[in-house]
Coordinates of N, CA, C and O in Angstrom, one line a residue:
M197 N 0.8 -1.2 0.0 CA 0.0 0.0 0.0 C 0.9 1.2 0.0 O 1.9 1.3 0.7
D198 N 0.5 2.2 -0.8 CA 1.2 3.5 -0.7 C 0.2 4.6 -1.2 O -0.9 4.3 -1.6
A199 N 0.7 5.8 -1.1 CA -0.1 6.9 -1.6 C 0.4 7.4 -2.9 O 1.6 7.4 -3.1
V200 N -0.5 7.7 -3.8 CA -0.1 8.2 -5.2 C -1.0 9.3 -5.6 O -2.1 9.5 -5.0
A201 N -0.6 10.1 -6.5 CA -1.4 11.2 -7.1 C -2.2 10.6 -8.3 O -1.7 9.8 -9.0
A202 N -3.4 11.0 -8.3 CA -4.3 10.5 -9.4 C -3.8 10.9 -10.8 O -3.4 12.1 -11.0
N203 N -3.6 9.9 -11.7 CA -3.2 10.2 -13.0 C -4.5 10.5 -13.9 O -5.6 10.5 -13.3
P204 N -4.4 10.9 -15.1 CA -5.6 11.2 -15.9 C -6.6 10.1 -15.9 O -7.8 10.4 -15.8
L205 N -6.2 8.8 -16.1 CA -7.2 7.7 -16.1 C -7.9 7.6 -14.7 O -9.1 7.5 -14.6
D206 N -7.1 7.7 -13.6 CA -7.7 7.6 -12.3 C -8.7 8.7 -12.1 O -9.8 8.5 -11.5
S207 N -8.3 9.9 -12.5 CA -9.2 11.1 -12.3 C -10.5 10.9 -13.1 O -11.6 11.3 -12.6
E208 N -10.5 10.3 -14.2 CA -11.7 10.1 -15.0 C -12.5 9.0 -14.4 O -13.8 9.2 -14.2
V209 N -11.9 7.9 -14.0 CA -12.7 6.8 -13.5 C -13.3 7.1 -12.1 O -14.4 6.7 -11.8
L210 N -12.5 7.8 -11.3 CA -12.9 8.0 -9.9 C -13.5 9.4 -9.7 O -13.9 9.7 -8.5
A211 N -13.6 10.2 -10.7 CA -14.2 11.5 -10.7 C -13.6 12.4 -9.7 O -14.2 13.0 -8.8
V212 N -12.2 12.4 -9.8 CA -11.4 13.4 -8.9 C -10.5 14.2 -9.8 O -10.3 13.8 -11.0
H213 N -9.9 15.2 -9.3 CA -9.0 16.0 -10.1 C -7.7 15.2 -10.2 O -7.2 14.5 -9.3
A214 N -7.0 15.4 -11.4 CA -5.7 14.8 -11.6 C -4.8 15.4 -10.5 O -4.8 16.6 -10.2
G215 N -4.0 14.5 -9.9 CA -3.1 14.9 -8.8 C -3.7 14.7 -7.4 O -3.0 14.9 -6.4
A216 N -5.0 14.4 -7.4 CA -5.7 14.2 -6.1 C -5.0 13.0 -5.4 O -4.6 12.0 -6.1
P217 N -4.9 12.9 -4.1 CA -4.3 11.8 -3.4 C -5.2 10.6 -3.4 O -6.4 10.7 -3.2
L218 N -4.6 9.4 -3.7 CA -5.2 8.1 -3.7 C -4.4 7.1 -2.9 O -3.2 7.3 -2.8
L219 N -5.1 6.1 -2.5 CA -4.4 4.9 -1.9 C -4.2 3.9 -3.0 O -5.2 3.6 -3.7
R220 N -3.0 3.4 -3.1 CA -2.8 2.3 -4.2 C -2.4 1.0 -3.5 O -1.6 1.0 -2.6
E221 N -3.0 0.0 -4.0 CA -2.7 -1.4 -3.5 C -2.3 -2.2 -4.7 O -2.9 -2.2 -5.7
R222 N -1.1 -2.8 -4.5 CA -0.6 -3.7 -5.6 C -0.3 -5.0 -5.0 O 0.2 -5.1 -3.8
R223 N -0.7 -6.1 -5.7 CA -0.5 -7.4 -5.2 C -0.4 -8.4 -6.3 O -0.9 -8.2 -7.4
I224 N 0.2 -9.5 -6.0 CA 0.3 -10.7 -6.9 C -0.2 -11.9 -6.1 O 0.3 -12.1 -5.0
T225 N -1.1 -12.6 -6.6 CA -1.6 -13.8 -6.0 C -1.0 -15.0 -6.7 O -1.0 -15.1 -7.9
F226 N -0.5 -16.0 -5.9 CA 0.1 -17.2 -6.4 C -0.7 -18.4 -6.1 O -1.3 -18.5 -5.0
D227 N -0.6 -19.5 -6.9 CA -1.2 -20.7 -6.5 C -0.2 -21.5 -5.6 O 0.9 -21.0 -5.3
S228 N -0.5 -22.7 -5.2 CA 0.3 -23.5 -4.3 C 1.7 -23.9 -5.0 O 2.6 -24.2 -4.3
G229 N 1.8 -23.8 -6.3 CA 3.0 -24.1 -7.0 C 3.8 -22.9 -7.3 O 4.8 -22.9 -8.1
R230 N 3.4 -21.7 -6.7 CA 4.1 -20.5 -6.8 C 4.0 -19.9 -8.2 O 4.8 -19.1 -8.6
R231 N 3.0 -20.3 -9.0 CA 2.7 -19.7 -10.3 C 1.7 -18.5 -10.1 O 0.8 -18.6 -9.4
P232 N 2.0 -17.4 -10.7 CA 1.1 -16.2 -10.5 C -0.2 -16.4 -11.1 O -0.4 -17.0 -12.2
L233 N -1.3 -16.1 -10.4 CA -2.6 -16.3 -10.8 C -3.3 -14.9 -11.1 O -4.1 -14.8 -12.0
E234 N -2.9 -13.9 -10.3 CA -3.6 -12.6 -10.5 C -2.6 -11.5 -10.1 O -1.8 -11.7 -9.2
Y235 N -2.7 -10.4 -10.9 CA -1.9 -9.2 -10.5 C -2.9 -8.1 -10.4 O -3.8 -8.0 -11.3
A236 N -2.8 -7.3 -9.4 CA -3.7 -6.2 -9.2 C -2.9 -4.9 -8.9 O -1.9 -5.0 -8.2
D237 N -3.4 -3.8 -9.5 CA -2.8 -2.5 -9.2 C -4.1 -1.6 -9.1 O -4.6 -1.2 -10.1
E238 N -4.5 -1.4 -7.9 CA -5.8 -0.8 -7.7 C -5.7 0.6 -6.9 O -4.7 0.8 -6.2
R239 N -6.6 1.5 -7.2 CA -6.6 2.8 -6.6 C -7.9 3.0 -5.8 O -9.0 2.5 -6.2
Y240 N -7.8 3.6 -4.6 CA -8.9 3.9 -3.7 C -9.0 5.3 -3.3 O -7.9 5.9 -3.1
L241 N -10.2 5.8 -3.1 CA -10.3 7.2 -2.5 C -10.1 7.0 -1.0 O -10.7 6.2 -0.4
P242 N -9.1 7.8 -0.5 CA -8.8 7.6 0.9 C -9.9 7.9 1.9 O -9.9 7.3 3.0
D243 N -10.9 8.7 1.6 CA -12.0 9.0 2.5 C -13.1 7.9 2.4 O -14.0 8.0 3.2
L244 N -12.9 7.0 1.5 CA -14.0 5.9 1.4 C -13.4 4.5 1.6 O -14.2 3.6 1.5
A245 N -12.2 4.4 1.9 CA -11.6 3.1 2.1 C -11.0 2.8 3.5 O -10.5 3.7 4.1
T246 N -11.2 1.6 4.0 CA -10.7 1.2 5.2 C -10.1 -0.2 5.0 O -10.7 -1.1 4.3
F247 N -8.8 -0.4 5.4 CA -8.1 -1.7 5.2 C -7.8 -2.3 6.5 O -7.4 -1.6 7.5
T248 N -7.9 -3.6 6.5 CA -7.5 -4.4 7.7 C -6.6 -5.5 7.2 O -6.9 -6.2 6.2
I249 N -5.4 -5.6 7.8 CA -4.5 -6.6 7.4 C -4.3 -7.6 8.6 O -4.0 -7.1 9.7
E250 N -4.5 -8.8 8.4 CA -4.3 -9.8 9.4 C -3.2 -10.8 9.0 O -3.2 -11.3 7.9
N251 N -2.4 -11.1 10.0 CA -1.3 -12.1 9.8 C -1.5 -13.2 10.8 O -1.8 -13.0 11.9
E252 N -1.2 -14.4 10.3 CA -1.3 -15.6 11.2 C 0.0 -16.3 11.2 O 0.6 -16.5 10.2
A253 N 0.6 -16.5 12.4 CA 1.9 -17.1 12.6 C 2.0 -18.4 11.9 O 3.0 -18.7 11.3
D254 N 1.0 -19.3 11.9 CA 1.1 -20.6 11.3 C 1.0 -20.6 9.8 O 1.2 -21.6 9.2
R255 N 0.7 -19.5 9.2 CA 0.6 -19.3 7.8 C 1.6 -18.4 7.2 O 1.6 -18.1 6.0
R256 N 2.5 -17.9 8.1 CA 3.5 -17.0 7.7 C 4.6 -17.6 6.8 O 5.0 -18.7 7.0
T257 N 5.0 -16.9 5.8 CA 6.1 -17.3 4.9 C 7.3 -16.5 5.2 O 7.2 -15.4 5.7
P258 N 8.5 -17.1 4.9 CA 9.7 -16.3 5.3 C 9.7 -15.0 4.5 O 9.4 -15.0 3.3
L259 N 10.2 -14.0 5.2 CA 10.3 -12.7 4.5 C 11.7 -12.6 4.0 O 12.7 -12.8 4.6
T260 N 11.8 -12.2 2.7 CA 13.1 -12.0 2.1 C 13.1 -10.6 1.5 O 12.1 -10.1 1.0
R261 N 14.2 -10.0 1.5 CA 14.3 -8.6 0.9 C 15.5 -8.6 0.0 O 16.5 -9.2 0.3
S262 N 15.4 -7.9 -1.1 CA 16.5 -7.8 -2.0 C 16.8 -6.3 -2.0 O 15.9 -5.5 -2.0
H263 N 18.1 -6.0 -2.1 CA 18.5 -4.6 -2.2 C 19.1 -4.3 -3.5 O 19.9 -5.1 -4.0
P264 N 18.7 -3.2 -4.2 CA 19.3 -2.9 -5.5 C 20.8 -2.7 -5.4 O 21.3 -2.3 -4.4
E265 N 21.4 -3.0 -6.5 CA 22.8 -2.8 -6.5 C 23.1 -1.3 -6.5 O 22.3 -0.5 -7.1
P266 N 24.1 -0.8 -5.8 CA 24.4 0.6 -5.8 C 24.8 1.1 -7.1 O 25.4 0.4 -7.9
A267 N 24.3 2.3 -7.4 CA 24.7 2.9 -8.7 C 26.2 3.2 -8.8 O 26.8 3.6 -7.8
P268 N 26.8 2.9 -9.9 CA 28.2 3.2 -10.0 C 28.5 4.7 -9.9 O 27.7 5.6 -10.3
T269 N 29.6 5.0 -9.2 CA 29.9 6.5 -9.0 C 30.8 6.9 -10.1 O 31.7 6.2 -10.6
A270 N 30.6 8.2 -10.6 CA 31.4 8.7 -11.7 C 32.8 9.1 -11.1 O 32.9 9.6 -9.9
R271 N 33.8 8.9 -11.8 CA 35.1 9.3 -11.4 C 35.7 10.4 -12.2 O 35.6 10.5 -13.3

């Protein structure tokens, strides 16, 4: 989840001004074989959306993070 400014398509579909603040949710759903089933990139009006996130310890998957390679420095 993050906050984004409404782009022209968002503003048309959601009836807001371009640049208006929106909440963005992006997710990928995988099957049990780790094959992607669904990709979502959704926008919500912040005054009309409430999100609840629940985590269960027995269903938790290991968290891994990758860090981008540092940009080469000019000499």
